[in-house]
Amino acid sequence: MGKILVTGGSGFIGSNFILYARSQEMAEIINLDKLTYASNPKSLEQLKNDTGYIFQQGDIGNSTLVLSLLRQHQPQYVVNFAAESHVDRSIFSPQEFIQTNVVGTFQLLEAVRAFYQELLPDQKENFRFLHISTDEVYGSLQAGEPAFSENTPYAPNSPYAASKASSDHLVRAYHHTYGLPTLTINCSNNYGPRQFPEKLIPLMIFNAINQKPLPIYGSGENIRDWLYVEDHCRAISLVLLKGKVGDTYNIGGGNQPTNLELVTQICTILDEVLPRSNFSYQSLITFVKDRPGHDYRYCVNFSKIKQTLGWEPTETLDSGLRKTIRWYLDNLEWLRQCKSQNYDDWVVKNYGDTMGKGESH
Ligand code: NAD
Ligand code: DAU
């Protein structure tokens, strides 16, 4: 493969994708990342002597910077991970979500369009822009409703989901109007190493290690479709190489526990691998105020990518959770680096005094 310009590569999925791509010697990577609170410099530390990896701090909304990077490095692919990604934060402060996810994606597309126009015909033939989006654009399912397919109408419910839906529409429009060779992935909840501990799974592991409450919104009956991040990275490279230009691909993990079942499973694994003599982690489970507009259920039908590109998830929820928990226990320093004033302020803002100020373990 030629070079890939990755945006948002210092966040959770982006860093896993870059490490996956470099370990497979798939392509040289240029990573453009603004380095918001959600990024962690330690995630890509192991690439510091890798000559096939280049980092540039910057904003996807800076089209001058993006165009100059494109002209300088001449990548064959652009993979756009950059986004504000946390639903709860979008409820408190939607502005940043509109700025990066909508305006930023627009500016990025403008730069890519200008670059694409300068390419020779055979370069144009091979160029791809892959946009990483979410299943949340489809809204919420009731019990028994069929899983989201690529044809499910968009019905986003949170400012985050609405901003991602807008970005998907822009990507679609740039394909139809300007002939930009785009691809879009709509993916379910990822989990695995290097995820910021504001999202459910790493938050529960982080709090459990610190013997703090495990806050479950509402009754814990909401359902997500959990996908191990490395399975997603494999899907991304397949779609990039073999996806049909202009198409969208739904990706899911085939695991749909309730939140309470999931957190209980994490506690059971922790009881096994990090036992405490005086209590079980389950005793830390605490029910807290529900998320406003909380989507009840997500479930993704991934039969299109399975049938056309031969992809399916390889990790079960149990094997994926065990790998994830092991990674966090082996990388306590990484977790420590996520802690900041911003993190403490966020915890107080979102959870009130349920959890108190997050302490370092
Ligand atoms: P993340 O929040 O962990 O990382 C986002 C990264 O983007 C960070 O490194 C951040 O610094 C960077 N960034 C933010 N604004 C930027 C800007 N304006 N310019 C350049 N960089 C910027 O997110 P994630 O969980 O890795 O998600 C990656 C993408 O996948 C997002 O687009 C998200 O919507 C999508 N997605 C995530 C999930 C999931 O479960 N995490 C599921 C489906 C889709
Ligand atoms: O579906 C894909 C989406 O998954 C991605 O597009 C988003 O970027 C990603 O953040 C994720 O969104 P969710 O809102 O589903 O993920 P989160 O980890 O925030 O929450 C998962 C479920 O757990 C959800 O039902 C809310 C619940 N929850 C979450 C937190 C943080 C709790 O019960 N307690 C919590 O403290």
Short mmCIF file of C-alpha atoms and ligand atoms in Angstrom, two decimals:
data_model
loop_
_atom_site.label_atom_id
_atom_site.label_comp_id
_atom_site.label_asym_id
_atom_site.label_seq_id
_atom_site.Cartn_x
_atom_site.Cartn_y
_atom_site.Cartn_z
CA MET A 1 0.00 0.00 0.00
CA GLY A 2 1.07 3.61 -0.51
CA LYS A 3 1.14 6.22 2.23
CA ILE A 4 -1.85 6.92 4.47
CA LEU A 5 -2.73 10.28 5.96
CA VAL A 6 -4.50 9.37 9.21
CA THR A 7 -6.38 12.09 11.08
CA GLY A 8 -7.06 11.72 14.80
CA GLY A 9 -4.45 8.97 14.98
CA SER A 10 -3.49 9.74 18.59
CA GLY A 11 -6.93 8.78 19.91
CA PHE A 12 -8.28 5.33 20.69
CA ILE A 13 -9.16 3.70 17.35
CA GLY A 14 -6.67 5.77 15.35
CA SER A 15 -3.70 4.73 17.49
CA ASN A 16 -4.74 1.08 17.35
CA PHE A 17 -5.07 1.36 13.57
CA ILE A 18 -1.64 2.98 13.18
CA LEU A 19 0.03 0.31 15.35
CA TYR A 20 -1.80 -2.40 13.40
CA ALA A 21 -0.79 -0.89 10.03
CA ARG A 22 2.85 -0.46 11.06
CA SER A 23 3.07 -3.96 12.54
CA GLN A 24 1.81 -5.36 9.24
CA GLU A 25 4.17 -3.02 7.35
CA MET A 26 1.04 -2.08 5.45
CA ALA A 27 1.91 1.53 4.69
CA GLU A 28 3.81 4.60 5.79
CA ILE A 29 1.66 6.75 8.05
CA ILE A 30 1.35 10.48 8.48
CA ASN A 31 -0.71 11.23 11.59
CA LEU A 32 -2.44 14.63 11.84
CA ASP A 33 -3.89 15.12 15.31
CA LYS A 34 -4.92 18.18 17.30
CA LEU A 35 -3.96 16.39 20.55
CA THR A 36 -7.13 17.12 22.49
CA TYR A 37 -7.73 15.76 25.99
CA ALA A 38 -8.75 12.43 24.38
CA SER A 39 -5.31 11.74 22.94
CA ASN A 40 -2.44 10.18 24.85
CA PRO A 41 1.15 10.66 23.64
CA LYS A 42 2.09 7.32 25.24
CA SER A 43 -0.21 5.45 22.85
CA LEU A 44 2.23 5.77 19.95
CA GLU A 45 5.47 6.05 21.92
CA GLN A 46 6.70 2.74 20.55
CA LEU A 47 6.88 4.29 17.06
CA LYS A 48 9.33 7.03 18.04
CA ASN A 49 12.18 5.42 16.07
CA ASP A 50 9.98 4.18 13.22
CA THR A 51 10.95 5.98 10.01
CA GLY A 52 7.64 4.94 8.46
CA TYR A 53 5.67 7.08 10.92
CA ILE A 54 5.39 10.88 10.89
CA PHE A 55 3.43 12.97 13.37
CA GLN A 56 2.03 16.45 12.73
CA GLN A 57 0.05 18.30 15.37
CA GLY A 58 -2.84 20.23 13.81
CA ASP A 59 -6.54 20.62 13.20
CA ILE A 60 -8.48 18.95 10.39
CA GLY A 61 -10.33 22.30 10.19
CA ASN A 62 -7.10 23.96 8.98
CA SER A 63 -7.45 23.24 5.26
CA THR A 64 -4.24 25.11 4.41
CA LEU A 65 -2.26 22.84 6.70
CA VAL A 66 -4.04 19.71 5.42
CA LEU A 67 -3.46 20.63 1.77
CA SER A 68 0.22 21.31 2.37
CA LEU A 69 0.59 17.95 4.15
CA LEU A 70 -1.14 16.21 1.25
CA ARG A 71 1.10 17.93 -1.31
CA GLN A 72 4.24 17.20 0.70
CA HIS A 73 3.56 13.51 1.38
CA GLN A 74 1.35 12.53 -1.60
CA PRO A 75 -0.64 9.84 0.27
CA GLN A 76 -2.75 7.35 -1.64
CA TYR A 77 -5.24 7.15 1.22
CA VAL A 78 -6.80 9.44 3.82
CA VAL A 79 -8.49 7.83 6.83
CA ASN A 80 -10.49 10.28 8.93
CA PHE A 81 -10.79 9.30 12.60
CA ALA A 82 -10.58 12.86 13.96
CA ALA A 83 -13.65 13.78 15.98
CA GLU A 84 -15.04 14.73 19.33
CA SER A 85 -16.36 11.31 20.29
CA HIS A 86 -17.98 11.26 23.74
CA VAL A 87 -21.80 11.44 23.80
CA ASP A 88 -22.01 12.77 27.38
CA ARG A 89 -19.63 15.63 26.61
CA SER A 90 -21.71 16.49 23.53
CA ILE A 91 -24.73 16.91 25.82
CA PHE A 92 -22.89 19.43 28.03
CA SER A 93 -20.94 21.23 25.27
CA PRO A 94 -22.16 20.58 21.71
CA GLN A 95 -20.16 23.45 20.17
CA GLU A 96 -16.86 21.56 19.86
CA PHE A 97 -18.71 18.67 18.21
CA ILE A 98 -20.13 20.91 15.51
CA GLN A 99 -16.77 22.61 15.07
CA THR A 100 -14.67 19.46 14.58
CA ASN A 101 -17.14 16.86 13.36
CA VAL A 102 -19.09 19.08 10.95
CA VAL A 103 -16.99 22.16 10.07
CA GLY A 104 -13.70 20.28 10.49
CA THR A 105 -14.81 17.43 8.23
CA PHE A 106 -15.98 19.98 5.67
CA GLN A 107 -12.60 21.76 5.68
CA LEU A 108 -10.81 18.42 5.47
CA LEU A 109 -12.94 17.42 2.47
CA GLU A 110 -12.19 20.75 0.80
CA ALA A 111 -8.43 20.20 1.15
CA VAL A 112 -8.72 16.60 -0.09
CA ARG A 113 -10.84 17.72 -3.04
CA ALA A 114 -8.21 20.32 -4.05
CA PHE A 115 -5.45 17.69 -3.75
CA TYR A 116 -7.44 15.09 -5.68
CA GLN A 117 -7.92 17.52 -8.58
CA GLU A 118 -4.14 17.85 -8.90
CA LEU A 119 -3.54 14.08 -9.22
CA LEU A 120 -2.70 12.29 -12.47
CA PRO A 121 -5.41 9.95 -13.85
CA ASP A 122 -3.81 6.73 -12.51
CA GLN A 123 -3.26 8.35 -9.09
CA LYS A 124 -6.91 9.40 -9.08
CA GLU A 125 -7.89 5.82 -9.86
CA ASN A 126 -6.13 4.54 -6.72
CA PHE A 127 -6.91 7.39 -4.31
CA ARG A 128 -9.39 6.75 -1.44
CA PHE A 129 -10.89 8.87 1.36
CA LEU A 130 -12.23 6.68 4.18
CA HIS A 131 -14.48 8.32 6.76
CA ILE A 132 -14.90 6.55 10.11
CA SER A 133 -18.43 7.02 11.42
CA THR A 134 -20.75 5.43 13.89
CA ASP A 135 -23.90 3.31 14.19
CA GLU A 136 -25.37 6.07 16.39
CA VAL A 137 -26.45 7.95 13.25
CA TYR A 138 -29.26 5.38 12.93
CA GLY A 139 -30.79 6.30 16.31
CA SER A 140 -32.17 3.80 18.78
CA LEU A 141 -33.73 0.34 18.34
CA GLN A 142 -36.58 -1.09 20.39
CA ALA A 143 -36.42 -4.71 21.58
CA GLY A 144 -36.99 -7.07 18.65
CA GLU A 145 -36.47 -4.43 15.92
CA PRO A 146 -34.11 -5.58 13.14
CA ALA A 147 -30.44 -4.57 13.37
CA PHE A 148 -29.13 -1.45 11.58
CA SER A 149 -28.29 -2.10 7.94
CA GLU A 150 -26.66 0.26 5.45
CA ASN A 151 -30.19 1.16 4.32
CA THR A 152 -31.57 2.10 7.74
CA PRO A 153 -32.66 5.77 7.66
CA TYR A 154 -30.60 8.22 9.70
CA ALA A 155 -32.24 9.33 12.98
CA PRO A 156 -29.48 10.71 15.25
CA ASN A 157 -30.52 11.50 18.82
CA SER A 158 -27.55 13.18 20.54
CA PRO A 159 -25.57 16.25 19.43
CA TYR A 160 -22.63 13.84 18.89
CA ALA A 161 -24.70 11.52 16.65
CA ALA A 162 -26.18 14.49 14.75
CA SER A 163 -22.71 15.91 14.12
CA LYS A 164 -21.48 12.54 12.83
CA ALA A 165 -24.58 12.19 10.63
CA SER A 166 -23.82 15.64 9.16
CA SER A 167 -20.26 14.62 8.41
CA ASP A 168 -21.47 11.42 6.71
CA HIS A 169 -23.80 13.48 4.51
CA LEU A 170 -20.94 15.80 3.52
CA VAL A 171 -18.75 12.82 2.61
CA ARG A 172 -21.58 11.36 0.52
CA ALA A 173 -22.13 14.72 -1.21
CA TYR A 174 -18.43 15.10 -2.07
CA HIS A 175 -18.57 11.72 -3.79
CA HIS A 176 -21.74 12.44 -5.73
CA THR A 177 -20.96 16.05 -6.61
CA TYR A 178 -17.19 16.09 -7.09
CA GLY A 179 -16.46 12.41 -7.78
CA LEU A 180 -14.21 12.15 -4.70
CA PRO A 181 -13.56 8.40 -4.19
CA THR A 182 -14.99 8.10 -0.68
CA LEU A 183 -15.85 5.17 1.57
CA THR A 184 -17.68 5.31 4.91
CA ILE A 185 -17.68 2.89 7.82
CA ASN A 186 -20.54 2.99 10.36
CA CYS A 187 -19.26 1.10 13.32
CA SER A 188 -20.62 -0.04 16.68
CA ASN A 189 -19.05 0.50 20.13
CA ASN A 190 -15.34 -0.31 20.05
CA TYR A 191 -13.40 -1.42 23.10
CA GLY A 192 -9.82 -2.49 23.74
CA PRO A 193 -6.42 -1.02 24.64
CA ARG A 194 -5.80 2.76 24.65
CA GLN A 195 -9.41 3.93 25.09
CA PHE A 196 -9.80 7.06 27.20
CA PRO A 197 -11.35 6.21 30.59
CA GLU A 198 -14.48 8.30 30.08
CA LYS A 199 -16.08 5.56 27.93
CA LEU A 200 -17.92 2.73 29.67
CA ILE A 201 -15.42 -0.16 29.61
CA PRO A 202 -12.17 1.67 30.47
CA LEU A 203 -14.04 3.81 33.02
CA MET A 204 -15.26 0.69 34.80
CA ILE A 205 -11.79 -0.87 34.78
CA PHE A 206 -10.17 2.39 35.98
CA ASN A 207 -12.67 2.86 38.79
CA ALA A 208 -12.59 -0.78 39.83
CA ILE A 209 -8.79 -0.72 40.12
CA ASN A 210 -9.16 2.36 42.31
CA GLN A 211 -12.03 0.78 44.29
CA LYS A 212 -14.39 3.57 43.27
CA PRO A 213 -18.09 3.31 42.40
CA LEU A 214 -18.97 1.82 38.98
CA PRO A 215 -21.65 4.26 37.77
CA ILE A 216 -24.39 2.67 35.66
CA TYR A 217 -26.85 5.04 34.00
CA GLY A 218 -30.54 4.41 34.69
CA SER A 219 -31.41 0.75 35.17
CA GLY A 220 -28.46 -0.65 33.18
CA GLU A 221 -30.78 -2.25 30.62
CA ASN A 222 -29.43 -0.31 27.63
CA ILE A 223 -27.74 -2.43 25.00
CA ARG A 224 -24.66 -1.76 22.87
CA ASP A 225 -23.01 -3.90 20.20
CA TRP A 226 -19.40 -4.38 21.35
CA LEU A 227 -16.56 -4.75 18.86
CA TYR A 228 -12.92 -5.43 19.79
CA VAL A 229 -10.86 -2.61 18.27
CA GLU A 230 -8.38 -4.86 16.44
CA ASP A 231 -11.27 -6.51 14.58
CA HIS A 232 -12.30 -3.00 13.51
CA CYS A 233 -8.73 -2.22 12.35
CA ARG A 234 -8.79 -5.30 10.10
CA ALA A 235 -12.12 -4.15 8.67
CA ILE A 236 -10.72 -0.67 8.02
CA SER A 237 -7.79 -2.01 6.00
CA LEU A 238 -10.07 -4.32 4.02
CA VAL A 239 -12.52 -1.53 3.18
CA LEU A 240 -9.63 0.73 2.23
CA LEU A 241 -8.14 -1.86 -0.14
CA LYS A 242 -11.24 -3.57 -1.51
CA GLY A 243 -14.29 -1.46 -0.63
CA LYS A 244 -16.55 -0.22 -3.43
CA VAL A 245 -16.06 3.50 -3.98
CA GLY A 246 -19.03 5.55 -2.77
CA ASP A 247 -20.31 2.73 -0.54
CA THR A 248 -20.87 2.56 3.20
CA TYR A 249 -20.10 -0.48 5.36
CA ASN A 250 -21.69 -1.34 8.70
CA ILE A 251 -19.41 -3.03 11.22
CA GLY A 252 -20.49 -4.69 14.46
CA GLY A 253 -19.15 -7.12 17.01
CA GLY A 254 -22.06 -9.53 17.32
CA ASN A 255 -22.02 -9.10 21.14
CA GLN A 256 -25.05 -7.37 22.68
CA PRO A 257 -25.15 -7.59 26.49
CA THR A 258 -27.04 -5.07 28.60
CA ASN A 259 -24.77 -2.54 30.28
CA LEU A 260 -25.39 -4.23 33.63
CA GLU A 261 -24.47 -7.66 32.21
CA LEU A 262 -21.32 -6.19 30.67
CA VAL A 263 -20.15 -4.46 33.85
CA THR A 264 -20.90 -7.60 35.87
CA GLN A 265 -18.76 -9.60 33.42
CA ILE A 266 -15.88 -7.11 33.84
CA CYS A 267 -16.20 -7.48 37.63
CA THR A 268 -16.12 -11.27 37.39
CA ILE A 269 -12.94 -11.20 35.29
CA LEU A 270 -11.34 -8.70 37.69
CA ASP A 271 -12.26 -10.90 40.67
CA GLU A 272 -10.26 -13.63 38.92
CA VAL A 273 -7.22 -11.68 37.71
CA LEU A 274 -6.94 -9.02 40.45
CA PRO A 275 -8.70 -10.57 43.46
CA ARG A 276 -9.34 -8.50 46.59
CA SER A 277 -9.65 -10.43 49.82
CA ASN A 278 -12.33 -8.23 51.36
CA PHE A 279 -14.81 -7.67 48.53
CA SER A 280 -16.01 -8.52 45.01
CA TYR A 281 -15.87 -5.75 42.40
CA GLN A 282 -19.60 -6.18 41.85
CA SER A 283 -20.20 -4.48 45.19
CA LEU A 284 -18.91 -1.24 43.59
CA ILE A 285 -21.77 -1.14 41.05
CA THR A 286 -23.81 2.03 41.61
CA PHE A 287 -26.91 3.12 39.68
CA VAL A 288 -26.81 6.82 38.82
CA LYS A 289 -28.98 9.38 37.01
CA ASP A 290 -29.67 8.39 33.39
CA ARG A 291 -28.09 10.10 30.36
CA PRO A 292 -30.60 12.55 28.78
CA GLY A 293 -32.05 11.06 25.58
CA HIS A 294 -30.19 7.80 26.26
CA ASP A 295 -30.53 5.52 23.19
CA TYR A 296 -31.92 2.18 24.31
CA ARG A 297 -30.35 -0.31 21.94
CA TYR A 298 -27.81 -0.57 19.11
CA CYS A 299 -27.32 -3.68 17.01
CA VAL A 300 -25.45 -3.79 13.72
CA ASN A 301 -26.11 -6.06 10.77
CA PHE A 302 -22.65 -6.58 9.25
CA SER A 303 -23.69 -9.05 6.55
CA LYS A 304 -22.65 -6.71 3.71
CA ILE A 305 -18.96 -6.61 4.69
CA LYS A 306 -19.08 -10.30 5.57
CA GLN A 307 -20.48 -11.28 2.18
CA THR A 308 -18.57 -8.85 -0.02
CA LEU A 309 -15.19 -8.60 1.73
CA GLY A 310 -15.16 -11.74 3.88
CA TRP A 311 -14.80 -9.86 7.19
CA GLU A 312 -16.24 -10.96 10.51
CA PRO A 313 -15.21 -10.34 14.11
CA THR A 314 -12.80 -12.86 15.63
CA GLU A 315 -12.95 -11.92 19.34
CA THR A 316 -15.75 -13.05 21.60
CA LEU A 317 -16.79 -10.60 24.32
CA ASP A 318 -15.05 -12.76 26.92
CA SER A 319 -11.75 -13.01 25.01
CA GLY A 320 -11.82 -9.31 24.08
CA LEU A 321 -12.58 -8.20 27.63
CA ARG A 322 -9.80 -10.38 29.05
CA LYS A 323 -7.28 -8.88 26.60
CA THR A 324 -8.53 -5.36 27.39
CA ILE A 325 -8.37 -5.79 31.17
CA ARG A 326 -4.91 -7.35 30.91
CA TRP A 327 -3.73 -4.40 28.81
CA TYR A 328 -4.95 -1.81 31.33
CA LEU A 329 -3.42 -3.71 34.25
CA ASP A 330 -0.10 -3.85 32.39
CA ASN A 331 -0.29 -0.17 31.40
CA LEU A 332 -1.14 1.70 34.58
CA GLU A 333 1.24 4.48 33.56
CA TRP A 334 -0.82 5.04 30.39
CA LEU A 335 -3.96 5.34 32.53
CA ARG A 336 -2.20 7.74 34.89
CA GLN A 337 -1.37 10.01 31.92
CA CYS A 338 -5.08 10.36 31.11
CA LYS A 339 -5.64 12.00 34.47
CA SER A 340 -5.64 15.76 34.37
CA GLN A 341 -7.56 18.70 35.78
CA ASN A 342 -9.80 18.37 32.70
CA TYR A 343 -10.55 14.75 33.66
CA ASP A 344 -11.33 15.58 37.30
CA ASP A 345 -13.54 18.50 36.22
CA TRP A 346 -15.35 16.20 33.80
CA VAL A 347 -16.00 13.57 36.47
CA VAL A 348 -17.47 16.15 38.83
CA LYS A 349 -19.56 17.72 36.06
CA ASN A 350 -21.00 14.43 34.78
CA TYR A 351 -21.28 12.36 37.95
CA GLY A 352 -21.64 15.00 40.66
CA ASP A 353 -20.34 13.58 43.91
CA THR A 354 -21.11 9.93 42.98
CA MET A 355 -17.45 9.25 42.24
CA GLY A 356 -15.69 12.19 43.85
CA LYS A 357 -12.41 13.30 42.34
CA GLY A 358 -10.67 10.45 40.48
CA GLU A 359 -7.49 9.60 42.36
CA SER A 360 -4.40 7.96 40.96
CA HIS A 361 -4.08 4.40 42.04
P1 NAD B 1 -11.11 9.50 20.45
O1 NAD B 1 -11.90 10.57 21.10
O2 NAD B 1 -10.43 8.48 21.29
O3 NAD B 1 -9.96 10.18 19.56
C1 NAD B 1 -10.19 11.26 18.71
C2 NAD B 1 -8.85 11.80 18.25
O4 NAD B 1 -9.11 12.87 17.33
C3 NAD B 1 -8.00 12.38 19.38
O5 NAD B 1 -6.65 11.97 19.26
C4 NAD B 1 -8.11 13.89 19.18
O6 NAD B 1 -6.97 14.61 19.63
C5 NAD B 1 -8.29 13.99 17.68
N1 NAD B 1 -8.98 15.21 17.25
C6 NAD B 1 -10.10 15.76 17.80
N2 NAD B 1 -10.44 16.89 17.14
C7 NAD B 1 -9.51 17.04 16.15
C8 NAD B 1 -9.33 18.01 15.13
N3 NAD B 1 -10.16 19.05 15.01
N4 NAD B 1 -8.29 17.85 14.28
C9 NAD B 1 -7.44 16.81 14.41
N5 NAD B 1 -7.55 15.88 15.37
C10 NAD B 1 -8.58 15.99 16.23
O7 NAD B 1 -12.06 8.84 19.38
P2 NAD B 1 -12.15 7.30 18.94
O8 NAD B 1 -12.99 6.57 19.92
O9 NAD B 1 -10.81 6.81 18.59
O10 NAD B 1 -13.04 7.46 17.62
C11 NAD B 1 -12.41 7.66 16.36
C12 NAD B 1 -13.48 7.86 15.31
O11 NAD B 1 -14.31 6.71 15.26
C13 NAD B 1 -14.42 9.03 15.60
O12 NAD B 1 -14.72 9.65 14.39
C14 NAD B 1 -15.66 8.39 16.19
O13 NAD B 1 -16.80 9.15 15.89
C15 NAD B 1 -15.68 7.06 15.46
N6 NAD B 1 -16.30 5.93 16.16
C16 NAD B 1 -15.89 5.61 17.43
C17 NAD B 1 -16.45 4.50 18.06
C18 NAD B 1 -16.03 4.08 19.44
O14 NAD B 1 -16.66 3.19 20.01
N7 NAD B 1 -15.00 4.65 20.02
C19 NAD B 1 -17.40 3.73 17.39
C20 NAD B 1 -17.80 4.11 16.12
C21 NAD B 1 -17.22 5.20 15.51
O1 DAU B 2 -22.04 3.19 19.01
C1 DAU B 2 -20.81 3.77 18.67
C2 DAU B 2 -20.49 4.86 19.66
O2 DAU B 2 -20.14 4.22 20.88
C3 DAU B 2 -19.36 5.79 19.21
O3 DAU B 2 -19.78 6.47 18.06
C4 DAU B 2 -19.00 6.78 20.31
O4 DAU B 2 -17.89 7.57 19.91
C5 DAU B 2 -18.65 6.01 21.55
O5 DAU B 2 -18.38 6.91 22.61
C6 DAU B 2 -19.79 5.07 21.94
O6 DAU B 2 -20.95 5.79 22.40
P1 DAU B 2 -21.81 5.27 23.66
O7 DAU B 2 -22.53 6.42 24.23
O8 DAU B 2 -22.57 4.05 23.33
O9 DAU B 2 -20.57 4.82 24.61
P2 DAU B 2 -20.27 5.04 26.16
O10 DAU B 2 -19.05 4.22 26.46
O11 DAU B 2 -20.26 6.47 26.55
O12 DAU B 2 -21.53 4.35 26.85
C7 DAU B 2 -21.85 2.99 26.59
C8 DAU B 2 -23.11 2.66 27.35
O13 DAU B 2 -22.83 2.71 28.77
C9 DAU B 2 -24.24 3.65 27.13
O14 DAU B 2 -25.48 2.94 27.16
C10 DAU B 2 -24.16 4.59 28.32
C11 DAU B 2 -23.64 3.68 29.43
N1 DAU B 2 -22.79 4.34 30.45
C12 DAU B 2 -21.74 5.08 30.05
C13 DAU B 2 -20.93 5.69 30.96
C14 DAU B 2 -19.77 6.55 30.51
C15 DAU B 2 -23.05 4.13 31.79
O15 DAU B 2 -24.01 3.42 32.17
N2 DAU B 2 -22.24 4.74 32.72
C16 DAU B 2 -21.20 5.53 32.36
O16 DAU B 2 -20.51 6.08 33.26
#
